[in-house]
PDB file of C-alpha atoms in Angstrom:
ATOM      1  CA  MET N   1     -84.928  26.981 -78.935  1.00 81.00           C
ATOM      2  CA  LYS N   2     -82.191  24.906 -80.506  1.00 89.00           C
ATOM      3  CA  ARG N   3     -78.879  26.712 -81.030  1.00 94.00           C
ATOM      4  CA  HIS N   4     -76.605  25.541 -83.845  1.00 96.00           C
ATOM      5  CA  ILE N   5     -72.869  25.516 -82.996  1.00 97.00           C
ATOM      6  CA  GLY N   6     -70.393  25.469 -85.885  1.00 97.00           C
ATOM      7  CA  LEU N   7     -67.022  24.139 -84.679  1.00 97.00           C
ATOM      8  CA  LEU N   8     -64.265  24.908 -87.186  1.00 98.00           C
ATOM      9  CA  VAL N   9     -61.331  22.481 -87.412  1.00 97.00           C
ATOM     10  CA  PHE N  10     -58.306  22.232 -89.700  1.00 97.00           C
ATOM     11  CA  PRO N  11     -55.467  19.742 -90.301  1.00 96.00           C
ATOM     12  CA  GLY N  12     -53.303  19.439 -87.194  1.00 95.00           C
ATOM     13  CA  PHE N  13     -55.883  20.789 -84.751  1.00 96.00           C
ATOM     14  CA  GLN N  14     -55.612  19.873 -81.056  1.00 94.00           C
ATOM     15  CA  ILE N  15     -58.126  17.085 -80.465  1.00 94.00           C
ATOM     16  CA  LEU N  16     -58.530  17.896 -76.759  1.00 94.00           C
ATOM     17  CA  ASP N  17     -60.498  20.966 -77.839  1.00 95.00           C
ATOM     18  CA  LEU N  18     -63.312  18.664 -78.966  1.00 95.00           C
ATOM     19  CA  VAL N  19     -64.176  18.112 -75.290  1.00 94.00           C
ATOM     20  CA  ALA N  20     -66.067  21.377 -75.762  1.00 92.00           C
ATOM     21  CA  THR N  21     -68.750  19.358 -77.557  1.00 95.00           C
ATOM     22  CA  THR N  22     -69.374  17.347 -74.374  1.00 95.00           C
ATOM     23  CA  VAL N  23     -70.621  20.463 -72.578  1.00 95.00           C
ATOM     24  CA  PHE N  24     -73.274  20.974 -75.261  1.00 96.00           C
ATOM     25  CA  GLU N  25     -74.092  17.264 -75.341  1.00 94.00           C
ATOM     26  CA  LEU N  26     -74.801  17.254 -71.608  1.00 94.00           C
ATOM     27  CA  ALA N  27     -76.809  20.465 -71.925  1.00 94.00           C
ATOM     28  CA  ASN N  28     -79.116  18.594 -74.303  1.00 92.00           C
ATOM     29  CA  GLY N  29     -79.650  15.942 -71.633  1.00 88.00           C
ATOM     30  CA  TYR N  30     -80.668  18.530 -69.037  1.00 83.00           C
ATOM     31  CA  VAL N  31     -83.218  20.109 -71.358  1.00 71.00           C
ATOM     32  CA  GLY N  32     -85.147  16.861 -71.006  1.00 63.00           C
ATOM     33  CA  ASN N  33     -86.656  16.825 -74.487  1.00 54.00           C
ATOM     34  CA  SER N  34     -84.682  14.809 -77.026  1.00 54.00           C
ATOM     35  CA  ALA N  35     -86.993  15.990 -79.797  1.00 60.00           C
ATOM     36  CA  ALA N  36     -85.908  19.579 -79.209  1.00 75.00           C
ATOM     37  CA  PRO N  37     -82.262  19.595 -78.036  1.00 85.00           C
ATOM     38  CA  ALA N  38     -80.708  22.774 -76.733  1.00 91.00           C
ATOM     39  CA  TYR N  39     -77.718  22.540 -79.079  1.00 95.00           C
ATOM     40  CA  GLU N  40     -76.718  20.981 -82.364  1.00 95.00           C
ATOM     41  CA  VAL N  41     -72.966  20.837 -83.023  1.00 96.00           C
ATOM     42  CA  THR N  42     -71.493  20.502 -86.520  1.00 96.00           C
ATOM     43  CA  LEU N  43     -67.776  19.964 -87.156  1.00 97.00           C
ATOM     44  CA  LEU N  44     -66.780  22.077 -90.135  1.00 97.00           C
ATOM     45  CA  SER N  45     -63.684  22.185 -92.314  1.00 97.00           C
ATOM     46  CA  GLU N  46     -62.758  23.897 -95.547  1.00 96.00           C
ATOM     47  CA  HIS N  47     -63.099  20.812 -97.748  1.00 96.00           C
ATOM     48  CA  GLY N  48     -65.119  18.459 -95.564  1.00 96.00           C
ATOM     49  CA  GLY N  49     -64.444  14.763 -95.023  1.00 97.00           C
ATOM     50  CA  LEU N  50     -61.858  13.388 -92.623  1.00 97.00           C
ATOM     51  CA  VAL N  51     -59.532  15.917 -90.992  1.00 97.00           C
ATOM     52  CA  THR N  52     -56.541  14.600 -89.053  1.00 97.00           C
ATOM     53  CA  SER N  53     -55.733  16.060 -85.648  1.00 96.00           C
ATOM     54  CA  SER N  54     -52.240  16.645 -84.253  1.00 93.00           C
ATOM     55  CA  SER N  55     -52.493  13.290 -82.462  1.00 93.00           C
ATOM     56  CA  GLY N  56     -53.120  11.495 -85.758  1.00 95.00           C
ATOM     57  CA  VAL N  57     -56.774  10.772 -84.995  1.00 96.00           C
ATOM     58  CA  PRO N  58     -59.075  11.787 -87.878  1.00 96.00           C
ATOM     59  CA  VAL N  59     -62.577  13.205 -87.425  1.00 97.00           C
ATOM     60  CA  GLY N  60     -65.431  13.502 -89.906  1.00 97.00           C
ATOM     61  CA  THR N  61     -66.421  17.020 -90.939  1.00 97.00           C
ATOM     62  CA  THR N  62     -68.868  18.912 -93.115  1.00 96.00           C
ATOM     63  CA  ALA N  63     -67.525  21.279 -95.776  1.00 96.00           C
ATOM     64  CA  PHE N  64     -67.969  25.024 -95.437  1.00 96.00           C
ATOM     65  CA  GLY N  65     -71.129  26.210 -97.139  1.00 90.00           C
ATOM     66  CA  GLU N  66     -74.312  28.169 -96.627  1.00 81.00           C
ATOM     67  CA  HIS N  67     -74.939  27.332 -92.987  1.00 79.00           C
ATOM     68  CA  ALA N  68     -76.726  29.390 -90.345  1.00 87.00           C
ATOM     69  CA  PHE N  69     -75.134  29.297 -86.906  1.00 95.00           C
ATOM     70  CA  ASP N  70     -75.943  30.737 -83.539  1.00 96.00           C
ATOM     71  CA  THR N  71     -72.285  30.384 -82.494  1.00 97.00           C
ATOM     72  CA  VAL N  72     -69.137  29.902 -84.562  1.00 98.00           C
ATOM     73  CA  MET N  73     -66.172  28.472 -82.677  1.00 98.00           C
ATOM     74  CA  VAL N  74     -62.579  27.863 -83.817  1.00 98.00           C
ATOM     75  CA  VAL N  75     -60.370  25.229 -82.193  1.00 97.00           C
ATOM     76  CA  GLY N  76     -56.638  25.600 -81.553  1.00 95.00           C
ATOM     77  CA  ALA N  77     -53.435  23.738 -82.354  1.00 94.00           C
ATOM     78  CA  LEU N  78     -50.185  22.856 -80.638  1.00 90.00           C
ATOM     79  CA  GLU N  79     -48.272  24.543 -83.448  1.00 87.00           C
ATOM     80  CA  PRO N  80     -50.391  27.385 -84.874  1.00 86.00           C
ATOM     81  CA  ARG N  81     -49.920  28.264 -88.509  1.00 87.00           C
ATOM     82  CA  ALA N  82     -51.376  30.681 -91.044  1.00 91.00           C
ATOM     83  CA  SER N  83     -54.938  29.971 -92.140  1.00 94.00           C
ATOM     84  CA  SER N  84     -55.881  29.493 -95.781  1.00 96.00           C
ATOM     85  CA  PRO N  85     -57.769  32.261 -97.621  1.00 96.00           C
ATOM     86  CA  GLY N  86     -60.821  29.983 -97.831  1.00 96.00           C
ATOM     87  CA  PHE N  87     -60.787  29.390 -94.083  1.00 97.00           C
ATOM     88  CA  LEU N  88     -60.505  33.098 -93.315  1.00 97.00           C
ATOM     89  CA  ASN N  89     -63.207  34.103 -95.797  1.00 96.00           C
ATOM     90  CA  PHE N  90     -65.667  31.634 -94.306  1.00 96.00           C
ATOM     91  CA  LEU N  91     -64.780  32.635 -90.751  1.00 97.00           C
ATOM     92  CA  GLN N  92     -65.337  36.320 -91.511  1.00 96.00           C
ATOM     93  CA  ALA N  93     -68.699  35.704 -93.180  1.00 96.00           C
ATOM     94  CA  ALA N  94     -69.910  33.230 -90.557  1.00 96.00           C
ATOM     95  CA  SER N  95     -68.878  35.533 -87.706  1.00 96.00           C
ATOM     96  CA  LYS N  96     -70.870  38.433 -89.143  1.00 95.00           C
ATOM     97  CA  ALA N  97     -73.931  36.236 -89.562  1.00 95.00           C
ATOM     98  CA  SER N  98     -73.744  34.604 -86.098  1.00 96.00           C
ATOM     99  CA  ARG N  99     -74.805  35.800 -82.665  1.00 96.00           C
ATOM    100  CA  ARG N 100     -71.495  34.756 -81.090  1.00 97.00           C
ATOM    101  CA  THR N 101     -67.990  33.981 -82.238  1.00 98.00           C
ATOM    102  CA  ALA N 102     -65.539  32.065 -80.064  1.00 98.00           C
ATOM    103  CA  SER N 103     -62.052  30.594 -80.126  1.00 97.00           C
ATOM    104  CA  ILE N 104     -60.320  27.954 -78.058  1.00 96.00           C
ATOM    105  CA  CYS N 105     -56.634  28.267 -77.202  1.00 94.00           C
ATOM    106  CA  THR N 106     -54.592  29.338 -80.255  1.00 95.00           C
ATOM    107  CA  GLY N 107     -57.779  29.596 -82.284  1.00 96.00           C
ATOM    108  CA  ALA N 108     -57.553  33.249 -81.215  1.00 97.00           C
ATOM    109  CA  LEU N 109     -54.836  33.651 -83.842  1.00 97.00           C
ATOM    110  CA  CYS N 110     -57.360  32.580 -86.491  1.00 97.00           C
ATOM    111  CA  LEU N 111     -59.809  35.216 -85.266  1.00 98.00           C
ATOM    112  CA  ALA N 112     -56.993  37.770 -85.255  1.00 97.00           C
ATOM    113  CA  GLU N 113     -55.997  36.858 -88.831  1.00 97.00           C
ATOM    114  CA  ALA N 114     -59.586  37.399 -89.889  1.00 97.00           C
ATOM    115  CA  GLY N 115     -59.618  40.838 -88.236  1.00 97.00           C
ATOM    116  CA  ILE N 116     -62.364  39.803 -85.811  1.00 97.00           C
ATOM    117  CA  LEU N 117     -60.350  40.742 -82.713  1.00 97.00           C
ATOM    118  CA  ASP N 118     -59.293  44.241 -83.822  1.00 97.00           C
ATOM    119  CA  GLY N 119     -60.041  46.723 -81.045  1.00 96.00           C
ATOM    120  CA  ARG N 120     -61.163  43.972 -78.666  1.00 95.00           C
ATOM    121  CA  ARG N 121     -59.861  42.371 -75.485  1.00 93.00           C
ATOM    122  CA  ALA N 122     -58.773  38.767 -75.994  1.00 95.00           C
ATOM    123  CA  THR N 123     -56.810  35.924 -74.474  1.00 93.00           C
ATOM    124  CA  THR N 124     -55.159  32.711 -75.640  1.00 94.00           C
ATOM    125  CA  HIS N 125     -52.816  30.043 -74.302  1.00 91.00           C
ATOM    126  CA  TRP N 126     -50.389  31.794 -71.942  1.00 86.00           C
ATOM    127  CA  CYS N 127     -47.320  30.759 -73.949  1.00 87.00           C
ATOM    128  CA  LEU N 128     -48.579  32.586 -77.073  1.00 91.00           C
ATOM    129  CA  GLY N 129     -50.110  35.685 -75.490  1.00 89.00           C
ATOM    130  CA  ARG N 130     -47.141  37.940 -76.199  1.00 90.00           C
ATOM    131  CA  GLU N 131     -46.814  36.598 -79.730  1.00 93.00           C
ATOM    132  CA  LEU N 132     -50.480  37.373 -80.399  1.00 94.00           C
ATOM    133  CA  GLN N 133     -49.956  40.923 -79.109  1.00 94.00           C
ATOM    134  CA  ARG N 134     -46.808  41.379 -81.206  1.00 94.00           C
ATOM    135  CA  ARG N 135     -48.441  40.219 -84.416  1.00 95.00           C
ATOM    136  CA  TYR N 136     -51.723  42.059 -83.893  1.00 96.00           C
ATOM    137  CA  PRO N 137     -51.146  45.302 -81.947  1.00 95.00           C
ATOM    138  CA  LYS N 138     -54.778  46.400 -82.414  1.00 96.00           C
ATOM    139  CA  ILE N 139     -55.837  43.696 -79.944  1.00 96.00           C
ATOM    140  CA  LYS N 140     -55.690  44.216 -76.186  1.00 94.00           C
ATOM    141  CA  VAL N 141     -54.271  40.839 -75.156  1.00 92.00           C
ATOM    142  CA  GLU N 142     -54.787  39.753 -71.544  1.00 88.00           C
ATOM    143  CA  GLU N 143     -52.618  36.655 -71.473  1.00 80.00           C
ATOM    144  CA  ASP N 144     -53.478  35.438 -67.967  1.00 75.00           C
ATOM    145  CA  ARG N 145     -57.271  35.117 -68.341  1.00 83.00           C
ATOM    146  CA  ILE N 146     -59.239  31.864 -68.517  1.00 85.00           C
ATOM    147  CA  PHE N 147     -61.652  33.392 -71.040  1.00 90.00           C
ATOM    148  CA  ILE N 148     -62.865  36.809 -72.152  1.00 91.00           C
ATOM    149  CA  ASN N 149     -66.142  37.945 -73.665  1.00 93.00           C
ATOM    150  CA  ASP N 150     -65.891  41.239 -75.503  1.00 93.00           C
ATOM    151  CA  GLY N 151     -69.045  42.206 -77.335  1.00 90.00           C
ATOM    152  CA  GLY N 152     -70.085  38.677 -78.234  1.00 93.00           C
ATOM    153  CA  VAL N 153     -66.593  37.593 -79.267  1.00 97.00           C
ATOM    154  CA  TRP N 154     -65.277  35.006 -76.810  1.00 97.00           C
ATOM    155  CA  THR N 155     -61.672  33.821 -76.524  1.00 96.00           C
ATOM    156  CA  SER N 156     -60.255  31.285 -74.092  1.00 93.00           C
ATOM    157  CA  ALA N 157     -56.979  30.079 -72.694  1.00 90.00           C
ATOM    158  CA  GLY N 158     -55.494  26.760 -73.754  1.00 86.00           C
ATOM    159  CA  MET N 159     -56.397  23.123 -73.345  1.00 84.00           C
ATOM    160  CA  THR N 160     -59.042  22.486 -70.662  1.00 87.00           C
ATOM    161  CA  ALA N 161     -60.059  26.160 -70.570  1.00 89.00           C
ATOM    162  CA  CYS N 162     -62.404  25.230 -73.430  1.00 92.00           C
ATOM    163  CA  ILE N 163     -64.606  23.586 -70.776  1.00 92.00           C
ATOM    164  CA  ASP N 164     -64.805  26.839 -68.793  1.00 89.00           C
ATOM    165  CA  LEU N 165     -65.599  28.747 -71.977  1.00 93.00           C
ATOM    166  CA  CYS N 166     -68.417  26.419 -73.027  1.00 94.00           C
ATOM    167  CA  LEU N 167     -69.850  26.267 -69.509  1.00 92.00           C
ATOM    168  CA  ALA N 168     -69.979  30.070 -69.604  1.00 91.00           C
ATOM    169  CA  LEU N 169     -71.777  29.966 -72.972  1.00 94.00           C
ATOM    170  CA  VAL N 170     -74.341  27.511 -71.606  1.00 94.00           C
ATOM    171  CA  GLU N 171     -74.734  29.629 -68.463  1.00 90.00           C
ATOM    172  CA  ALA N 172     -75.432  32.677 -70.617  1.00 91.00           C
ATOM    173  CA  ASP N 173     -78.069  30.726 -72.578  1.00 93.00           C
ATOM    174  CA  HIS N 174     -79.733  28.639 -69.865  1.00 91.00           C
ATOM    175  CA  GLY N 175     -78.632  29.928 -66.468  1.00 89.00           C
ATOM    176  CA  VAL N 176     -76.137  29.068 -63.782  1.00 83.00           C
ATOM    177  CA  GLU N 177     -77.905  25.959 -62.491  1.00 87.00           C
ATOM    178  CA  MET N 178     -77.603  24.063 -65.782  1.00 90.00           C
ATOM    179  CA  SER N 179     -73.960  25.100 -66.042  1.00 88.00           C
ATOM    180  CA  ARG N 180     -73.335  23.893 -62.488  1.00 85.00           C
ATOM    181  CA  GLN N 181     -75.012  20.526 -63.125  1.00 89.00           C
ATOM    182  CA  ILE N 182     -72.955  19.960 -66.287  1.00 91.00           C
ATOM    183  CA  ALA N 183     -69.735  20.784 -64.445  1.00 88.00           C
ATOM    184  CA  ARG N 184     -70.670  18.309 -61.738  1.00 87.00           C
ATOM    185  CA  LYS N 185     -71.401  15.624 -64.338  1.00 89.00           C
ATOM    186  CA  MET N 186     -68.011  16.257 -65.983  1.00 89.00           C
ATOM    187  CA  VAL N 187     -66.281  16.146 -62.587  1.00 81.00           C
ATOM    188  CA  VAL N 188     -64.730  19.565 -63.016  1.00 79.00           C
ATOM    189  CA  TYR N 189     -64.611  22.613 -60.795  1.00 60.00           C
ATOM    190  CA  HIS N 190     -67.712  24.667 -61.519  1.00 55.00           C
ATOM    191  CA  ARG N 191     -66.727  27.112 -64.178  1.00 51.00           C
ATOM    192  CA  ARG N 192     -63.645  29.140 -63.313  1.00 53.00           C
ATOM    193  CA  SER N 193     -64.322  32.826 -63.754  1.00 51.00           C
ATOM    194  CA  GLY N 194     -62.976  34.459 -66.877  1.00 48.00           C
ATOM    195  CA  GLY N 195     -60.635  36.648 -64.865  1.00 50.00           C
ATOM    196  CA  GLN N 196     -59.097  33.777 -62.943  1.00 50.00           C
ATOM    197  CA  SER N 197     -55.392  33.192 -63.517  1.00 52.00           C
ATOM    198  CA  GLN N 198     -54.295  30.464 -65.931  1.00 50.00           C
ATOM    199  CA  PHE N 199     -51.767  29.433 -63.300  1.00 52.00           C
ATOM    200  CA  SER N 200     -52.238  27.433 -60.106  1.00 56.00           C
ATOM    201  CA  ALA N 201     -50.247  28.314 -57.004  1.00 59.00           C
ATOM    202  CA  LEU N 202     -49.606  24.649 -56.191  1.00 56.00           C
ATOM    203  CA  LEU N 203     -48.306  24.013 -59.715  1.00 55.00           C
ATOM    204  CA  GLU N 204     -46.114  27.104 -59.591  1.00 61.00           C
ATOM    205  CA  LEU N 205     -44.526  26.022 -56.296  1.00 67.00           C
ATOM    206  CA  GLU N 206     -43.689  22.588 -57.766  1.00 70.00           C
ATOM    207  CA  PRO N 207     -42.697  20.695 -54.619  1.00 71.00           C
ATOM    208  CA  LYS N 208     -40.521  17.645 -55.351  1.00 77.00           C
ATOM    209  CA  SER N 209     -41.216  15.446 -52.334  1.00 85.00           C
ATOM    210  CA  ASP N 210     -44.452  13.944 -51.040  1.00 87.00           C
ATOM    211  CA  ARG N 211     -43.825  15.484 -47.615  1.00 90.00           C
ATOM    212  CA  ILE N 212     -43.689  19.054 -48.867  1.00 90.00           C
ATOM    213  CA  GLN N 213     -46.594  18.374 -51.231  1.00 86.00           C
ATOM    214  CA  SER N 214     -48.691  17.050 -48.346  1.00 90.00           C
ATOM    215  CA  ALA N 215     -47.917  20.156 -46.280  1.00 91.00           C
ATOM    216  CA  LEU N 216     -48.990  22.436 -49.133  1.00 89.00           C
ATOM    217  CA  SER N 217     -52.158  20.432 -49.770  1.00 88.00           C
ATOM    218  CA  TYR N 218     -52.963  20.631 -46.063  1.00 92.00           C
ATOM    219  CA  ALA N 219     -52.395  24.381 -46.096  1.00 92.00           C
ATOM    220  CA  LYS N 220     -54.663  24.870 -49.128  1.00 88.00           C
ATOM    221  CA  SER N 221     -57.445  22.925 -47.375  1.00 90.00           C
ATOM    222  CA  ASN N 222     -57.061  24.775 -44.056  1.00 93.00           C
ATOM    223  CA  LEU N 223     -56.504  28.409 -44.982  1.00 93.00           C
ATOM    224  CA  ARG N 224     -58.630  29.673 -42.076  1.00 92.00           C
ATOM    225  CA  LYS N 225     -56.100  28.258 -39.614  1.00 92.00           C
ATOM    226  CA  PRO N 226     -52.972  30.204 -38.579  1.00 92.00           C
ATOM    227  CA  LEU N 227     -50.796  27.619 -40.411  1.00 93.00           C
ATOM    228  CA  SER N 228     -47.590  28.112 -38.446  1.00 94.00           C
ATOM    229  CA  VAL N 229     -44.326  26.555 -39.595  1.00 95.00           C
ATOM    230  CA  ASP N 230     -44.544  24.130 -36.677  1.00 95.00           C
ATOM    231  CA  GLU N 231     -48.000  22.965 -37.771  1.00 95.00           C
ATOM    232  CA  LEU N 232     -46.893  22.429 -41.370  1.00 95.00           C
ATOM    233  CA  ALA N 233     -43.715  20.674 -40.236  1.00 95.00           C
ATOM    234  CA  ASP N 234     -45.848  18.264 -38.195  1.00 95.00           C
ATOM    235  CA  VAL N 235     -47.947  17.480 -41.272  1.00 94.00           C
ATOM    236  CA  ALA N 236     -44.761  16.773 -43.226  1.00 93.00           C
ATOM    237  CA  ASN N 237     -43.422  14.688 -40.313  1.00 93.00           C
ATOM    238  CA  LEU N 238     -40.224  16.757 -40.205  1.00 94.00           C
ATOM    239  CA  SER N 239     -38.583  18.916 -37.592  1.00 95.00           C
ATOM    240  CA  ARG N 240     -39.129  22.657 -37.935  1.00 94.00           C
ATOM    241  CA  ARG N 241     -35.534  23.141 -39.107  1.00 93.00           C
ATOM    242  CA  GLN N 242     -35.646  20.261 -41.621  1.00 94.00           C
ATOM    243  CA  PHE N 243     -39.019  21.411 -42.941  1.00 94.00           C
ATOM    244  CA  SER N 244     -38.016  25.053 -43.436  1.00 94.00           C
ATOM    245  CA  ARG N 245     -34.792  24.063 -45.172  1.00 93.00           C
ATOM    246  CA  SER N 246     -36.419  21.447 -47.424  1.00 93.00           C
ATOM    247  CA  PHE N 247     -39.357  23.718 -48.223  1.00 91.00           C
ATOM    248  CA  ARG N 248     -37.146  26.553 -49.444  1.00 91.00           C
ATOM    249  CA  ILE N 249     -34.937  24.203 -51.479  1.00 91.00           C
ATOM    250  CA  GLU N 250     -37.939  22.603 -53.205  1.00 87.00           C
ATOM    251  CA  THR N 251     -40.148  25.649 -53.796  1.00 86.00           C
ATOM    252  CA  GLY N 252     -37.748  28.580 -53.717  1.00 86.00           C
ATOM    253  CA  GLN N 253     -39.953  30.278 -51.110  1.00 87.00           C
ATOM    254  CA  SER N 254     -40.371  30.381 -47.363  1.00 92.00           C
ATOM    255  CA  PRO N 255     -43.388  28.542 -45.894  1.00 93.00           C
ATOM    256  CA  ALA N 256     -44.932  31.871 -44.858  1.00 93.00           C
ATOM    257  CA  ARG N 257     -44.636  33.304 -48.368  1.00 91.00           C
ATOM    258  CA  ALA N 258     -46.097  30.147 -49.942  1.00 91.00           C
ATOM    259  CA  VAL N 259     -49.068  30.220 -47.580  1.00 93.00           C
ATOM    260  CA  GLU N 260     -49.681  33.853 -48.516  1.00 92.00           C
ATOM    261  CA  VAL N 261     -49.697  32.886 -52.209  1.00 89.00           C
ATOM    262  CA  LEU N 262     -52.286  30.185 -51.508  1.00 91.00           C
ATOM    263  CA  ARG N 263     -54.404  32.618 -49.482  1.00 93.00           C
ATOM    264  CA  VAL N 264     -54.295  35.268 -52.216  1.00 91.00           C
ATOM    265  CA  GLU N 265     -55.295  32.750 -54.889  1.00 87.00           C
ATOM    266  CA  ALA N 266     -58.260  31.552 -52.818  1.00 89.00           C
ATOM    267  CA  ALA N 267     -59.285  35.105 -51.935  1.00 92.00           C
ATOM    268  CA  ARG N 268     -59.216  36.189 -55.568  1.00 88.00           C
ATOM    269  CA  ALA N 269     -61.420  33.246 -56.561  1.00 85.00           C
ATOM    270  CA  MET N 270     -63.946  34.174 -53.847  1.00 87.00           C
ATOM    271  CA  ILE N 271     -63.954  37.810 -54.896  1.00 88.00           C
ATOM    272  CA  GLU N 272     -64.484  36.986 -58.573  1.00 82.00           C
ATOM    273  CA  GLU N 273     -67.050  34.235 -58.079  1.00 76.00           C
ATOM    274  CA  GLY N 274     -69.291  35.693 -55.367  1.00 70.00           C
ATOM    275  CA  THR N 275     -70.639  38.719 -53.599  1.00 77.00           C
ATOM    276  CA  HIS N 276     -68.985  38.212 -50.222  1.00 86.00           C
ATOM    277  CA  PRO N 277     -67.883  41.418 -48.475  1.00 91.00           C
ATOM    278  CA  ILE N 278     -64.134  41.992 -48.462  1.00 93.00           C
ATOM    279  CA  ASP N 279     -63.881  41.431 -44.704  1.00 93.00           C
ATOM    280  CA  VAL N 280     -65.620  38.047 -45.043  1.00 93.00           C
ATOM    281  CA  VAL N 281     -63.226  37.014 -47.811  1.00 94.00           C
ATOM    282  CA  ALA N 282     -60.284  38.034 -45.633  1.00 94.00           C
ATOM    283  CA  ARG N 283     -61.597  35.986 -42.720  1.00 94.00           C
ATOM    284  CA  GLU N 284     -62.442  32.894 -44.787  1.00 93.00           C
ATOM    285  CA  THR N 285     -58.993  32.794 -46.421  1.00 94.00           C
ATOM    286  CA  GLY N 286     -57.030  33.330 -43.208  1.00 95.00           C
ATOM    287  CA  PHE N 287     -55.986  36.944 -43.626  1.00 93.00           C
ATOM    288  CA  ASP N 288     -58.352  38.037 -40.822  1.00 86.00           C
ATOM    289  CA  ASP N 289     -57.518  41.693 -41.426  1.00 89.00           C
ATOM    290  CA  PRO N 290     -58.717  43.221 -44.760  1.00 93.00           C
ATOM    291  CA  GLU N 291     -55.723  45.569 -44.732  1.00 94.00           C
ATOM    292  CA  ARG N 292     -53.370  42.614 -44.527  1.00 93.00           C
ATOM    293  CA  MET N 293     -55.162  41.045 -47.498  1.00 94.00           C
ATOM    294  CA  ARG N 294     -54.971  44.315 -49.425  1.00 93.00           C
ATOM    295  CA  ARG N 295     -51.192  44.458 -49.003  1.00 92.00           C
ATOM    296  CA  ALA N 296     -50.892  40.827 -50.126  1.00 91.00           C
ATOM    297  CA  PHE N 297     -52.962  41.586 -53.252  1.00 90.00           C
ATOM    298  CA  LEU N 298     -50.738  44.538 -54.091  1.00 89.00           C
ATOM    299  CA  ARG N 299     -47.663  42.308 -53.834  1.00 86.00           C
ATOM    300  CA  ALA N 300     -49.235  39.560 -55.949  1.00 82.00           C
ATOM    301  CA  TYR N 301     -51.249  41.487 -58.552  1.00 78.00           C
ATOM    302  CA  GLY N 302     -50.266  45.118 -58.240  1.00 80.00           C
ATOM    303  CA  GLN N 303     -53.880  46.077 -57.436  1.00 83.00           C
ATOM    304  CA  PRO N 304     -56.171  45.896 -54.394  1.00 88.00           C
ATOM    305  CA  PRO N 305     -59.067  43.424 -53.961  1.00 90.00           C
ATOM    306  CA  GLN N 306     -61.613  46.113 -54.863  1.00 89.00           C
ATOM    307  CA  ALA N 307     -60.021  46.538 -58.304  1.00 85.00           C
ATOM    308  CA  VAL N 308     -60.162  42.778 -58.883  1.00 84.00           C
ATOM    309  CA  ARG N 309     -63.866  42.810 -57.962  1.00 86.00           C
ATOM    310  CA  ARG N 310     -64.588  45.691 -60.346  1.00 83.00           C
ATOM    311  CA  ALA N 311     -62.846  43.868 -63.191  1.00 77.00           C
ATOM    312  CA  ALA N 312     -64.848  40.703 -62.478  1.00 76.00           C
ATOM    313  CA  ARG N 313     -68.114  42.654 -62.500  1.00 77.00           C
ATOM    314  CA  GLN N 314     -67.177  44.326 -65.775  1.00 72.00           C
ATOM    315  CA  ASP N 315     -66.510  40.909 -67.308  1.00 67.00           C
ATOM    316  CA  ALA N 316     -69.857  39.640 -66.032  1.00 65.00           C
ATOM    317  CA  ALA N 317     -71.652  42.670 -67.456  1.00 64.00           C
ATOM    318  CA  ALA N 318     -69.929  42.162 -70.806  1.00 58.00           C
TER     319      ALA N 318
END
């Protein structure tokens, strides 16, 4: 069955969001029958014709009209602004008539303007999460999620999170194997879970030198090892004293604390993505002791691993 995707754009939209169409394009290739593609994507705008993105690149669009869609999706913008009455009226009508409604990045503000997110959980780009909550208090904003599905209304974080969102849509329609094959073809990590943090521990630590970066990369790839300061200092080709001093100056943390952050991030991903027992997750990420991992989770997230697993299962059920 072919599913028709209506992708709504507007002047000044962020053109990176159009990478979402690649997920559906590749899904058509895996169906194996060009005469009956899995998806048909139509770019829509209020007046049709060429619509210029924030980068200055124009794209051709079809004007709003009497269209039937399986999924209606709104793109985002670097500088979100109020939508026109015509845009909101079409979005409201199309959302009611469609099986799914979705937004990418700040497109969540468009859904909020249209009243589609009232009483729902939603996310958006991390830098606008609090603004979305302030403007629309009826929404339960979870600003550190990759994407959220609440009753058939999907919202995603910013920029490349649109890939995770669309992989999840394809997975819901055609199963995990097709989603996994598309991710592999796009050379991306197989769909991050919706509950995964928008932040990366390595990016947050922001090491300045190649030596400290190499030590952190080594640690991330060898979490099952003890990862002593001496071992990391050897990787960085520094003495223990030089390494500890440089590490704290560059990252603002001790090596032990940074390794714990990397372990917690990896453990959370395992808990959200799979069905591994807690003790196995602890062993695979270098905590060894589940109680030690529990304490680390409380420091990092304010909740134990079991609560993270329950939240992930609730998202999956939704």
